[in-house]
Coordinates of N, CA and C in Angstrom, one line a residue:
M449 N 9.4 19.7 21.4 CA 8.2 18.9 21.5 C 7.5 18.6 20.2
D450 N 7.8 19.5 19.2 CA 7.2 19.3 17.9 C 7.7 18.1 17.2
Y451 N 9.0 17.8 17.4 CA 9.5 16.6 16.8 C 8.9 15.3 17.2
V452 N 8.4 15.3 18.5 CA 7.7 14.1 19.0 C 6.4 13.9 18.2
S453 N 5.6 15.0 18.1 CA 4.4 14.9 17.4 C 4.5 14.6 15.9
A454 N 5.7 15.0 15.4 CA 5.9 14.7 14.0 C 6.4 13.3 13.7
L455 N 7.1 12.7 14.7 CA 7.6 11.4 14.5 C 6.6 10.3 15.0
L456 N 5.7 10.6 15.8 CA 4.8 9.6 16.4 C 3.9 8.9 15.4
P457 N 3.2 9.5 14.5 CA 2.4 8.8 13.5 C 3.2 7.8 12.6
P458 N 4.4 8.2 12.1 CA 5.1 7.2 11.3 C 5.6 6.0 12.1
V459 N 6.0 6.3 13.4 CA 6.5 5.2 14.3 C 5.3 4.2 14.6
V460 N 4.1 4.8 14.9 CA 3.0 3.9 15.2 C 2.6 3.1 13.9
M461 N 2.6 3.7 12.8 CA 2.3 3.0 11.5 C 3.3 1.9 11.2
A462 N 4.6 2.2 11.5 CA 5.6 1.2 11.3 C 5.5 0.0 12.2
V463 N 5.2 0.3 13.5 CA 4.9 -0.8 14.4 C 3.7 -1.7 14.0
F464 N 2.7 -1.0 13.6 CA 1.5 -1.7 13.1 C 1.8 -2.6 11.9
F465 N 2.5 -2.0 11.0 CA 2.9 -2.7 9.7 C 3.7 -4.0 10.1
I466 N 4.7 -3.8 10.9 CA 5.6 -4.9 11.3 C 4.8 -6.0 12.0
S467 N 3.8 -5.6 12.8 CA 3.0 -6.6 13.5 C 2.1 -7.4 12.6
V468 N 1.6 -6.7 11.6 CA 0.7 -7.3 10.6 C 1.6 -8.3 9.8
I469 N 2.7 -7.9 9.4 CA 3.6 -8.8 8.6 C 4.0 -10.1 9.5
R470 N 4.3 -9.9 10.8 CA 4.6 -11.0 11.6 C 3.4 -12.0 11.8
V471 N 2.2 -11.4 11.9 CA 1.0 -12.3 12.0 C 0.9 -13.1 10.7
I472 N 1.1 -12.5 9.5 CA 0.9 -13.2 8.3 C 2.0 -14.3 8.2
V473 N 3.2 -14.0 8.5 CA 4.3 -15.0 8.4 C 4.0 -16.1 9.4
K474 N 3.6 -15.8 10.6 CA 3.4 -16.9 11.6 C 2.2 -17.7 11.2
S475 N 1.2 -17.2 10.5 CA 0.1 -18.0 10.2 C 0.3 -19.0 9.0
Q476 N 1.5 -18.8 8.4 CA 1.8 -19.7 7.3 C 2.5 -21.0 7.8
G477 N 1.9 -22.1 7.4 CA 2.5 -23.4 7.8 C 1.9 -23.9 9.1
G478 N 2.3 -25.1 9.5 CA 1.8 -25.7 10.7 C 0.4 -26.3 10.5
A479 N -0.3 -26.4 11.6 CA -1.7 -26.9 11.6 C -2.6 -26.1 10.7
N480 N -2.4 -24.8 10.7 CA -3.2 -23.9 9.9 C -3.1 -24.3 8.4
K481 N -1.8 -24.5 8.0 CA -1.6 -24.8 6.6 C -2.3 -26.1 6.2
A482 N -2.3 -27.1 7.0 CA -2.9 -28.4 6.7 C -4.4 -28.2 6.6
K483 N -5.0 -27.4 7.5 CA -6.5 -27.1 7.5 C -6.8 -26.3 6.2
E484 N -6.0 -25.3 5.9 CA -6.3 -24.5 4.7 C -6.2 -25.3 3.4
D485 N -5.1 -26.2 3.4 CA -4.9 -27.0 2.2 C -6.1 -28.0 2.0
A486 N -6.6 -28.6 3.1 CA -7.7 -29.5 3.1 C -8.9 -28.8 2.6
A487 N -9.2 -27.6 3.1 CA -10.4 -26.8 2.7 C -10.3 -26.5 1.2
V488 N -9.1 -26.1 0.7 CA -9.0 -25.8 -0.7 C -9.1 -27.0 -1.6
D489 N -8.6 -28.1 -1.1 CA -8.7 -29.4 -1.9 C -10.2 -29.8 -1.9
A490 N -10.9 -29.7 -0.9 CA -12.3 -30.0 -0.8 C -13.1 -29.1 -1.8
A491 N -12.8 -27.9 -1.8 CA -13.6 -26.9 -2.6 C -13.3 -27.2 -4.1
L492 N -12.0 -27.5 -4.4 CA -11.7 -27.9 -5.8 C -12.3 -29.2 -6.2
A493 N -12.4 -30.1 -5.3 CA -13.0 -31.4 -5.6 C -14.5 -31.2 -5.9
R494 N -15.2 -30.4 -5.1 CA -16.6 -30.1 -5.3 C -16.8 -29.4 -6.6
A495 N -16.0 -28.5 -6.9 CA -16.1 -27.7 -8.2 C -15.9 -28.7 -9.4
E496 N -14.9 -29.5 -9.3 CA -14.6 -30.5 -10.4 C -15.8 -31.5 -10.5
S497 N -16.3 -32.0 -9.4 CA -17.4 -32.9 -9.6 C -18.7 -32.3 -10.1
A498 N -18.9 -31.0 -9.7 CA -20.1 -30.3 -10.2 C -19.9 -30.1 -11.7
R499 N -18.7 -29.8 -12.1 CA -18.5 -29.5 -13.6 C -18.6 -30.8 -14.4
Q500 N -18.2 -31.9 -13.8 CA -18.3 -33.2 -14.6 C -19.7 -33.7 -14.6
S501 N -20.5 -33.5 -13.5 CA -21.8 -34.0 -13.4 C -22.8 -33.2 -14.2
S502 N -22.6 -31.9 -14.5 CA -23.5 -31.1 -15.2 C -23.4 -31.4 -16.7
P503 N -24.5 -31.5 -17.4 CA -24.5 -31.8 -18.8 C -23.9 -30.6 -19.6
A504 N -23.2 -30.9 -20.7 CA -22.6 -29.8 -21.5 C -23.7 -29.0 -22.1
A505 N -23.5 -27.7 -22.0 CA -24.4 -26.7 -22.6 C -24.4 -26.8 -24.1
P506 N -25.6 -26.6 -24.7 CA -25.6 -26.6 -26.2 C -24.7 -25.5 -26.8
G507 N -23.9 -26.0 -27.7 CA -23.0 -25.0 -28.4 C -21.6 -25.0 -27.7
S508 N -21.4 -25.7 -26.6 CA -20.1 -25.7 -25.9 C -19.2 -26.6 -26.6
T509 N -17.9 -26.3 -26.5 CA -16.9 -27.2 -27.2 C -16.3 -28.2 -26.3
D510 N -16.9 -28.4 -25.1 CA -16.4 -29.4 -24.2 C -16.8 -30.8 -24.7
A511 N -15.8 -31.7 -24.6 CA -16.1 -33.1 -25.1 C -16.6 -34.0 -24.0

């Protein structure tokens, strides 16, 4: 019976790890990918417009 108690924690951890990897792989692509890409594109556009609309700081080398 000692072997069961010795093997149980690694088996549980392996099952948990495999399930986490499956969730990560399944969440890539599909509708989620389109939504994530749109959110990233919007954030980048906001950051770029904020950078362009703010005046250059004195001493900066930006043209």
